mmCIF file of C-alpha atoms and ligand atoms in Angstrom:
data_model
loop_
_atom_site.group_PDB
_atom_site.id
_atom_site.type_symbol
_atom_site.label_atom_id
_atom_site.label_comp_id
_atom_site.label_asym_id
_atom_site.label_seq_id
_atom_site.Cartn_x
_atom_site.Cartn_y
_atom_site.Cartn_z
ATOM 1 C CA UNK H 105 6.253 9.594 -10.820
ATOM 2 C CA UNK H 106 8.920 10.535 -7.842
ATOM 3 C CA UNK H 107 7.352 13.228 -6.220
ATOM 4 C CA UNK H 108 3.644 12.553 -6.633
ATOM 5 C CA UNK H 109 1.216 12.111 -3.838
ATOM 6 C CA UNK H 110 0.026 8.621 -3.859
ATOM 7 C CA UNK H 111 -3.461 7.652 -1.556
ATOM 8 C CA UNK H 112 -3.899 3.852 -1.605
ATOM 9 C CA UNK H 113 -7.491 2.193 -1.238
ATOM 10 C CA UNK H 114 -6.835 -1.331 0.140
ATOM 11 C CA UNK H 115 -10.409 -2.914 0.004
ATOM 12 C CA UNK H 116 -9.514 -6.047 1.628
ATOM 13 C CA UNK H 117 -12.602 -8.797 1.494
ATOM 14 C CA UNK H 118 -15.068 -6.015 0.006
ATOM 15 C CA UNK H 119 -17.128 -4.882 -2.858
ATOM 16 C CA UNK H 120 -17.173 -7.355 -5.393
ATOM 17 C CA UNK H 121 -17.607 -6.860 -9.117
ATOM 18 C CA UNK H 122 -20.873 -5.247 -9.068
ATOM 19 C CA UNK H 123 -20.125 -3.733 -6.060
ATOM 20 C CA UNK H 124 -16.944 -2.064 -7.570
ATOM 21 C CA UNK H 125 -18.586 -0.958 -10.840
ATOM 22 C CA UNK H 126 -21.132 1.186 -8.741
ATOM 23 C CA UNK H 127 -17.786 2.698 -6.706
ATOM 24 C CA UNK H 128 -16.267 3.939 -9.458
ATOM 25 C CA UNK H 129 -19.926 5.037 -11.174
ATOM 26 C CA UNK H 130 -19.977 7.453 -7.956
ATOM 27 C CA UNK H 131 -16.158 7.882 -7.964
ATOM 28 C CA UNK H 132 -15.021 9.117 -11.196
ATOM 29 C CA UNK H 133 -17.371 12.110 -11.719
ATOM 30 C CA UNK H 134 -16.602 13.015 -8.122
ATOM 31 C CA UNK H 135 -12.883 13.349 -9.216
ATOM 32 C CA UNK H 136 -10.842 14.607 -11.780
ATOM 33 C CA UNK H 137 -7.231 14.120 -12.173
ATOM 34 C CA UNK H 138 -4.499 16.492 -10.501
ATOM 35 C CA UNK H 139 -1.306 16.371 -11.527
ATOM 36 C CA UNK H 140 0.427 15.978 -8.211
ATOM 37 C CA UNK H 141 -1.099 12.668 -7.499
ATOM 38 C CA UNK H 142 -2.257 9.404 -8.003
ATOM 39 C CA UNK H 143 -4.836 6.715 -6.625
ATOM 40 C CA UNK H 144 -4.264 3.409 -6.320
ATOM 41 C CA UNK H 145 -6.961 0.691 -5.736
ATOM 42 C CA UNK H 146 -6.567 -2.784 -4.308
ATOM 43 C CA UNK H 147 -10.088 -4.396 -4.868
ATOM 44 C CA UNK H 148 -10.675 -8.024 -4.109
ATOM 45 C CA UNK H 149 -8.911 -10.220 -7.192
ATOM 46 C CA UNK H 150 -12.238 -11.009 -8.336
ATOM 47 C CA UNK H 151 -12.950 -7.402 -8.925
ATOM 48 C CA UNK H 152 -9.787 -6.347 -11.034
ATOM 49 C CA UNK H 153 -11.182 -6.478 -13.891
ATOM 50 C CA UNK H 154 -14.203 -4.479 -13.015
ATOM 51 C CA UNK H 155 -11.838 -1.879 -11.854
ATOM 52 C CA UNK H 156 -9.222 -2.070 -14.553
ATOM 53 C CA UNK H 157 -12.433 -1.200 -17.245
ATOM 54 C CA UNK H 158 -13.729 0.901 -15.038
ATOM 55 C CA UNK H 159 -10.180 3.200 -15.013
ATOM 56 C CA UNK H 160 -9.030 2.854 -18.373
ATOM 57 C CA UNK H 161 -7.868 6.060 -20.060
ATOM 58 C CA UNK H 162 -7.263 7.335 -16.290
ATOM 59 C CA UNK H 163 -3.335 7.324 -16.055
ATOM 60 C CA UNK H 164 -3.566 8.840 -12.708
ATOM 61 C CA UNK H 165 -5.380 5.852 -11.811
ATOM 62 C CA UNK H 166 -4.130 2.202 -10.819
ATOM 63 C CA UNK H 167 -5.058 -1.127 -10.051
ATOM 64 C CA UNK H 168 -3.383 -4.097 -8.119
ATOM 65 C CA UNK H 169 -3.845 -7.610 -6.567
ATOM 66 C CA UNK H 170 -3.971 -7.288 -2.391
ATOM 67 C CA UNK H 171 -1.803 -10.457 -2.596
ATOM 68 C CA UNK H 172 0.075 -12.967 -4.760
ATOM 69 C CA UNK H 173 1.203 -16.395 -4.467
ATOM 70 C CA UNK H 174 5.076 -16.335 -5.139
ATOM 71 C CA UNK H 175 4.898 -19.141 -8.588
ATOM 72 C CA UNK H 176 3.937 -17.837 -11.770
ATOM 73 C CA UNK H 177 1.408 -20.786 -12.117
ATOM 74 C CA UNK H 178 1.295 -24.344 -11.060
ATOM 75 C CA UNK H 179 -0.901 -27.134 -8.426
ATOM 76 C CA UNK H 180 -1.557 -23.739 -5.669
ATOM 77 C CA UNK H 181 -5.504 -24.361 -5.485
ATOM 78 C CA UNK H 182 -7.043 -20.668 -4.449
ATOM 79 C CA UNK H 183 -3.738 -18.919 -5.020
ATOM 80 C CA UNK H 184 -3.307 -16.121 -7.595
ATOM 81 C CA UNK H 185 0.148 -15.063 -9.501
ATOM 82 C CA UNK H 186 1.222 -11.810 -10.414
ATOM 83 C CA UNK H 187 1.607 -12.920 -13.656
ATOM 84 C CA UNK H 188 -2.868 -13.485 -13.157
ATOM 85 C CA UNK H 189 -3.152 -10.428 -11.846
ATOM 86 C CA UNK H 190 -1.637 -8.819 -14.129
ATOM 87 C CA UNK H 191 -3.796 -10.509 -17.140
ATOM 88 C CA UNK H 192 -6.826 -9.484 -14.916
ATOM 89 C CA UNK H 193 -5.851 -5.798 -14.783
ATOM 90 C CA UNK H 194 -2.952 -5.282 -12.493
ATOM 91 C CA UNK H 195 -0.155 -3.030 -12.807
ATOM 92 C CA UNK H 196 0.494 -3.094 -8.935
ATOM 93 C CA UNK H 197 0.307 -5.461 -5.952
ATOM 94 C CA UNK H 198 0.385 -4.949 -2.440
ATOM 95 C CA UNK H 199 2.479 -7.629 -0.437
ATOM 96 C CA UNK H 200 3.111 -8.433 3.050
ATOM 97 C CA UNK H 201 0.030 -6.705 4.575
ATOM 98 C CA UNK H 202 0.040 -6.999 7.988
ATOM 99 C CA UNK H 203 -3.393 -8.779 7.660
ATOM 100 C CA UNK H 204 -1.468 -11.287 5.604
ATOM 101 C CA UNK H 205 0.925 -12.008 8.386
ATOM 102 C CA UNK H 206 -0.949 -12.060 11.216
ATOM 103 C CA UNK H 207 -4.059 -14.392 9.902
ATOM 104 C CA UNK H 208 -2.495 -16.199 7.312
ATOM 105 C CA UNK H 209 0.999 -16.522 8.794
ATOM 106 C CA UNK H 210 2.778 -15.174 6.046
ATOM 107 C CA UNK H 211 6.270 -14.996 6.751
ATOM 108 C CA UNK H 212 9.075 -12.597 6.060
ATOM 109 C CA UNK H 213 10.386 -14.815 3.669
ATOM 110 C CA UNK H 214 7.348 -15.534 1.824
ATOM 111 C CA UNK H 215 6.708 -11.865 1.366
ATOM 112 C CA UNK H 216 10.276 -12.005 0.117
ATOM 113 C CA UNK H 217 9.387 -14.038 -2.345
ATOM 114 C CA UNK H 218 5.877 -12.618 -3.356
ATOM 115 C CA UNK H 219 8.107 -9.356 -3.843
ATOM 116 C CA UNK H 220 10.096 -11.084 -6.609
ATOM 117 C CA UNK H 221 7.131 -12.256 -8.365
ATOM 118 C CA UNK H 222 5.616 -9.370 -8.430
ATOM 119 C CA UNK H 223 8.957 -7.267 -9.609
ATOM 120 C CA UNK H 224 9.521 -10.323 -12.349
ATOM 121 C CA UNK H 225 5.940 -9.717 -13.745
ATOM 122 C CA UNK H 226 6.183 -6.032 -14.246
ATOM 123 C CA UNK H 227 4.339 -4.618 -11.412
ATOM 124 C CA UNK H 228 4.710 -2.388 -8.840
ATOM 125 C CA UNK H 229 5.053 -3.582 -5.169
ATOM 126 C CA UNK H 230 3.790 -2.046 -2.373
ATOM 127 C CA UNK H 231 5.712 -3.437 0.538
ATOM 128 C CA UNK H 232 4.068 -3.378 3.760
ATOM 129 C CA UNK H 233 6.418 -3.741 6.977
ATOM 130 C CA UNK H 234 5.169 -2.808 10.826
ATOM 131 C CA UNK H 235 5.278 -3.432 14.730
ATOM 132 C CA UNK H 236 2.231 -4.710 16.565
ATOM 133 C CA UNK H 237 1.203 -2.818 19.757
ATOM 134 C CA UNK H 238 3.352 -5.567 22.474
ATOM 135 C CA UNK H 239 6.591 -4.687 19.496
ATOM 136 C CA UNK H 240 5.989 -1.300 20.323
ATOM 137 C CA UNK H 241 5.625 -0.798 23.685
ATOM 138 C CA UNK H 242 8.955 -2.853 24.195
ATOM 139 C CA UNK H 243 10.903 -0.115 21.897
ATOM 140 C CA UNK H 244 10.868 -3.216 18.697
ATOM 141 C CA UNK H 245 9.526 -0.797 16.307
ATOM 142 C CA UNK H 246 12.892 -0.434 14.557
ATOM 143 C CA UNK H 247 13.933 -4.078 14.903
ATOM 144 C CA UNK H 248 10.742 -4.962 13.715
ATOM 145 C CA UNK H 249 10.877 -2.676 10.865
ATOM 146 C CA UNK H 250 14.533 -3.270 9.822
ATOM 147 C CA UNK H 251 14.028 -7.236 10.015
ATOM 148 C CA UNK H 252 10.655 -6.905 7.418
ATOM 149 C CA UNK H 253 12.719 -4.239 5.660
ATOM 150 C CA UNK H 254 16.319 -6.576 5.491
ATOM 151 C CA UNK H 255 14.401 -10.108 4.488
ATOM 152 C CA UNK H 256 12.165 -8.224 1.831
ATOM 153 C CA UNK H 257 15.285 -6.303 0.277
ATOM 154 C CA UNK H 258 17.903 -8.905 0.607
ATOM 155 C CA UNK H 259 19.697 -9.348 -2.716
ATOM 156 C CA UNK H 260 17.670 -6.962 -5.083
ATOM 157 C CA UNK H 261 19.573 -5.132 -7.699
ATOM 158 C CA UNK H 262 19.834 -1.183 -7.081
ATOM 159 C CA UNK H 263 16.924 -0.969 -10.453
ATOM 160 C CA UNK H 264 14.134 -3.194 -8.538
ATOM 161 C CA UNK H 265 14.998 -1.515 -5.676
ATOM 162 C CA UNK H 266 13.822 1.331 -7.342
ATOM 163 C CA UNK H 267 10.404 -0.233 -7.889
ATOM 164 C CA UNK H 268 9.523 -1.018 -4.686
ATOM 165 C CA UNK H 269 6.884 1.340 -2.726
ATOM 166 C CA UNK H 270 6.775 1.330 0.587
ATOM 167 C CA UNK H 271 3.852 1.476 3.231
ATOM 168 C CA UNK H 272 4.386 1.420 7.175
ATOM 169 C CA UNK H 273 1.271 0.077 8.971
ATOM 170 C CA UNK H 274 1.924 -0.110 12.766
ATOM 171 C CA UNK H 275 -0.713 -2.934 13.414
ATOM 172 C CA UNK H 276 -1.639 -1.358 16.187
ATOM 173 C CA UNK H 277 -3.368 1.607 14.145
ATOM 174 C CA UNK H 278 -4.739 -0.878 11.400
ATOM 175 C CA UNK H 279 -8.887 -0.487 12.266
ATOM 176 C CA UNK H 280 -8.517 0.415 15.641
ATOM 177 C CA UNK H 281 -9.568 3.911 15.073
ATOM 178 C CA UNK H 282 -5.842 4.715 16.244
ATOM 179 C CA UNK H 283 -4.236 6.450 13.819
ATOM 180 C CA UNK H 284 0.117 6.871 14.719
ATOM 181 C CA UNK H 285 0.963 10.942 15.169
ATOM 182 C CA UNK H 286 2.314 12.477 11.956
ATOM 183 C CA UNK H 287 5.530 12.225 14.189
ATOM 184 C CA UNK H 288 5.589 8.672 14.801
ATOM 185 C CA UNK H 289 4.732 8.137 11.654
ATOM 186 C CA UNK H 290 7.839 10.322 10.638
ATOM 187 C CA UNK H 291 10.255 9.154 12.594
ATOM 188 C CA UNK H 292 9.480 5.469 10.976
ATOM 189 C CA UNK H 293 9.546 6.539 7.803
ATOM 190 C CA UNK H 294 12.975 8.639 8.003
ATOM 191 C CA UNK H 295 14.150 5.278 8.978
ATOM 192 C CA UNK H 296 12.854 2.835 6.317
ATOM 193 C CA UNK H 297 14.505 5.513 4.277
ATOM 194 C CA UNK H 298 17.511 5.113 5.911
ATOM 195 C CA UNK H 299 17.506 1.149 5.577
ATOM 196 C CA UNK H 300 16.728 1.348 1.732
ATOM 197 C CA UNK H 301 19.358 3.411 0.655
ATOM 198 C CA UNK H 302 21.626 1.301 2.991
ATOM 199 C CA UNK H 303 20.233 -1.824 0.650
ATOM 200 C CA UNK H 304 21.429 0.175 -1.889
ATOM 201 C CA UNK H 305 18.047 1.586 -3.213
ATOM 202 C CA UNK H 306 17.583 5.115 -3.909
ATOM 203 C CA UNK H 307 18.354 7.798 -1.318
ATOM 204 C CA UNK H 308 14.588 8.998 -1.145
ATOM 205 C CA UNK H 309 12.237 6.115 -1.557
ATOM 206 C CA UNK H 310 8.949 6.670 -1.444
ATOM 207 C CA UNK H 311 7.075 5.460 1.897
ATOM 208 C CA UNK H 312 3.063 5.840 2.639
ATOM 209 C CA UNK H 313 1.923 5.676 6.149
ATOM 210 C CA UNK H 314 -1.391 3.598 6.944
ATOM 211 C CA UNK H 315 -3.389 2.686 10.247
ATOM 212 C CA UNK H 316 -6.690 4.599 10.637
ATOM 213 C CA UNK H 317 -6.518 7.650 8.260
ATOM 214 C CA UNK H 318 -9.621 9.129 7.636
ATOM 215 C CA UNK H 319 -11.043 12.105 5.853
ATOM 216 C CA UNK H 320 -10.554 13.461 9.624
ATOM 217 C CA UNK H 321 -6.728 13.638 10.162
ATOM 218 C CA UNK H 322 -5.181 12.825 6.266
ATOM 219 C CA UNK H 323 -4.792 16.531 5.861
ATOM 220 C CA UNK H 324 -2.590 16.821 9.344
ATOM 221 C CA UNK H 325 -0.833 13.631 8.550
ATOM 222 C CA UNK H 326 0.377 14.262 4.976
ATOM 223 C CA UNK H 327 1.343 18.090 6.193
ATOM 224 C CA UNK H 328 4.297 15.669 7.473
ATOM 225 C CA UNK H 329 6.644 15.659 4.670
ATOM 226 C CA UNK H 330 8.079 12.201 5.063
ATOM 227 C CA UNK H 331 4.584 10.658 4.116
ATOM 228 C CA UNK H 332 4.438 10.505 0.495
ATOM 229 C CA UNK H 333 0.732 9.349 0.735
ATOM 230 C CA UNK H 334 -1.638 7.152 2.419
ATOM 231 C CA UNK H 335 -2.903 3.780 2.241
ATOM 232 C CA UNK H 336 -5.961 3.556 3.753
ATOM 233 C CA UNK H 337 -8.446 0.748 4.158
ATOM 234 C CA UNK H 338 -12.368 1.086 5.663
ATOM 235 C CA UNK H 339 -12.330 4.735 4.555
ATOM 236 C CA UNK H 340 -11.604 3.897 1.079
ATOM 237 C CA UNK H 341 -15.040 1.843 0.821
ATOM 238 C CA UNK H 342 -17.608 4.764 0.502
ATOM 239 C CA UNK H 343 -17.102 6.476 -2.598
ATOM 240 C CA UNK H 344 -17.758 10.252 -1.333
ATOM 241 C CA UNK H 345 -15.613 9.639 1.714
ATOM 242 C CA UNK H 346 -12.568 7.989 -0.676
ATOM 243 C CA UNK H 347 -13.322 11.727 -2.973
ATOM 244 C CA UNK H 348 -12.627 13.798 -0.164
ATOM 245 C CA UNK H 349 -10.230 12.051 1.012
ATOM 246 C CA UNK H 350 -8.035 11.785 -2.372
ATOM 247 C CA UNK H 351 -8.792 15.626 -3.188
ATOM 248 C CA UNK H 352 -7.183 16.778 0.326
ATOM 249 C CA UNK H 353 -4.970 19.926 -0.182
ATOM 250 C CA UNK H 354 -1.680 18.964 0.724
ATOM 251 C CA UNK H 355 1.490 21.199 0.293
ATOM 252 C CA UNK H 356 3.457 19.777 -2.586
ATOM 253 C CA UNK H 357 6.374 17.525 -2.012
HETATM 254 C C1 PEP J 524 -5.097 -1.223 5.778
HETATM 255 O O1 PEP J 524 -5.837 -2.187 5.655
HETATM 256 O O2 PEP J 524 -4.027 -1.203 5.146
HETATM 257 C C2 PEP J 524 -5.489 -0.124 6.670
HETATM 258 C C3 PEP J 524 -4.640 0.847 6.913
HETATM 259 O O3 PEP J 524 -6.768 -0.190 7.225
HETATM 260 P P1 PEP J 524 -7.559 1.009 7.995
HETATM 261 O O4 PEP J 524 -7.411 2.245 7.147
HETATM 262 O O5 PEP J 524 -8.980 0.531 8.035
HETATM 263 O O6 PEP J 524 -6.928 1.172 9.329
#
């Protein structure tokens, strides 16, 4: 799949079962597959099985959990495994969202081990790492980045390594309307490059860029070639803006 475009819908705390089965009604016919790229959907747990049926026989399409609890199973009242997710539909999971952080108090080590679930029950992580706005503005972005990056990575073997998808979120673009410049976003991403092959993953890895893309400005920020897609949030809830958003024309990577 190394080389394919890859635009992420995170849904957060929307559209629930019914709600998701009338997305992809609208969705689907609105878009047929290209073989350059790939669409990934994080619906609310509840609704993974909703989207898994609604997908199936789409292999361009995917479905994860927008969290996991690091145990396969156990006493964790309201948590869900990967190991659940999966049996509900998942082949992916996002972890570490910034959301997850910053309201729940997730730490860097319990993403770390949320990551491991997820790689032990066959899915594919997409590991979110970013600075808030005060990180920023006193020239943490790297720090910040590298710290996520070094907790997250510590100890995998060069094949998980492998698995693991990337997505820098600067919190301060996350619903603010305040998307990062394609060279920001760049310059980040050449970086959390640079810090996975240093782990010992592979040279390229492949790193999305989220915080406020809309149908707008995806086209100018995926003409920067160190984005290998988008993950995108409130503009992946309307079904004709997701379309034209997914169907952007990009220049190939
Ligand atoms: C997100 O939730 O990962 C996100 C990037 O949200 P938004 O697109 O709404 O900024």
């Amino acid at each position: 799949v190394t080389g394919r475009l890859i635009f992420a819908a995170n849904w957060k705390m929307h559209l629930g079962p019914d709600g998701a089965r009338r997305f992809f009604d609208a969705f689907l016919p609105a878009y047929a597959p290209r073989a350059d790229r790939e669409v990934w959907f994080f619906p609310p747990a509840v609704s993974l099985p909703a989207a898994a049926a609604a997908i199936h026989g789409r292999a361009d399409i995917r479905a994860g959990a927008q969290d996991v609890h690091w145990e396969r199973s156990g006493a964790f009242t309201g948590e869900v495994s990967a190991e659940l997710a999966r049996e509900a539909g998942a082949t992916l999971a996002l972890v570490g969202h910034s959301e997850r952080r910053q309201v729940f108090g997730e730490t860097d080590d319990m993403a770390a081990r949320k990551l491991r679930s997820i790689l032990a029950a066959g899915l594919t992580p997409l590991l979110c790492v970013g600075e808030t706005l005060a990180e920023r503005q006193n020239s943490q972005t790297i720090a910040v980045v590298q710290r996520q990056l070094g907790v997250a990575l510590a100890g995998l073997e060069p094949s998980a390594l492998g698995r693991v998808v990337l997505a820098y979120e600067p919190v301060w673009a996350i619903g603010t309307g305040h998307n990062a410049t394609p060279a920001e976003a760049g310059q980040v991403h050449r970086e959390i490059r640079t810090l996975m092959a240093a782990h010992g993953g592979p040279g390229r890895a492949r790193v999305l860029y989220g915080g406020s893309v809309r149908r707008a400005n995806v086209r100018e920020l995926l003409a920067e070639p160190e984005l290998d897609g988008v993950l995108v949030g409130g503009a992946s809830l309307d079904a004709a803006e997701w379309a034209a958003i997914v169907q952007s024309s990009v220049t190939p990577r």
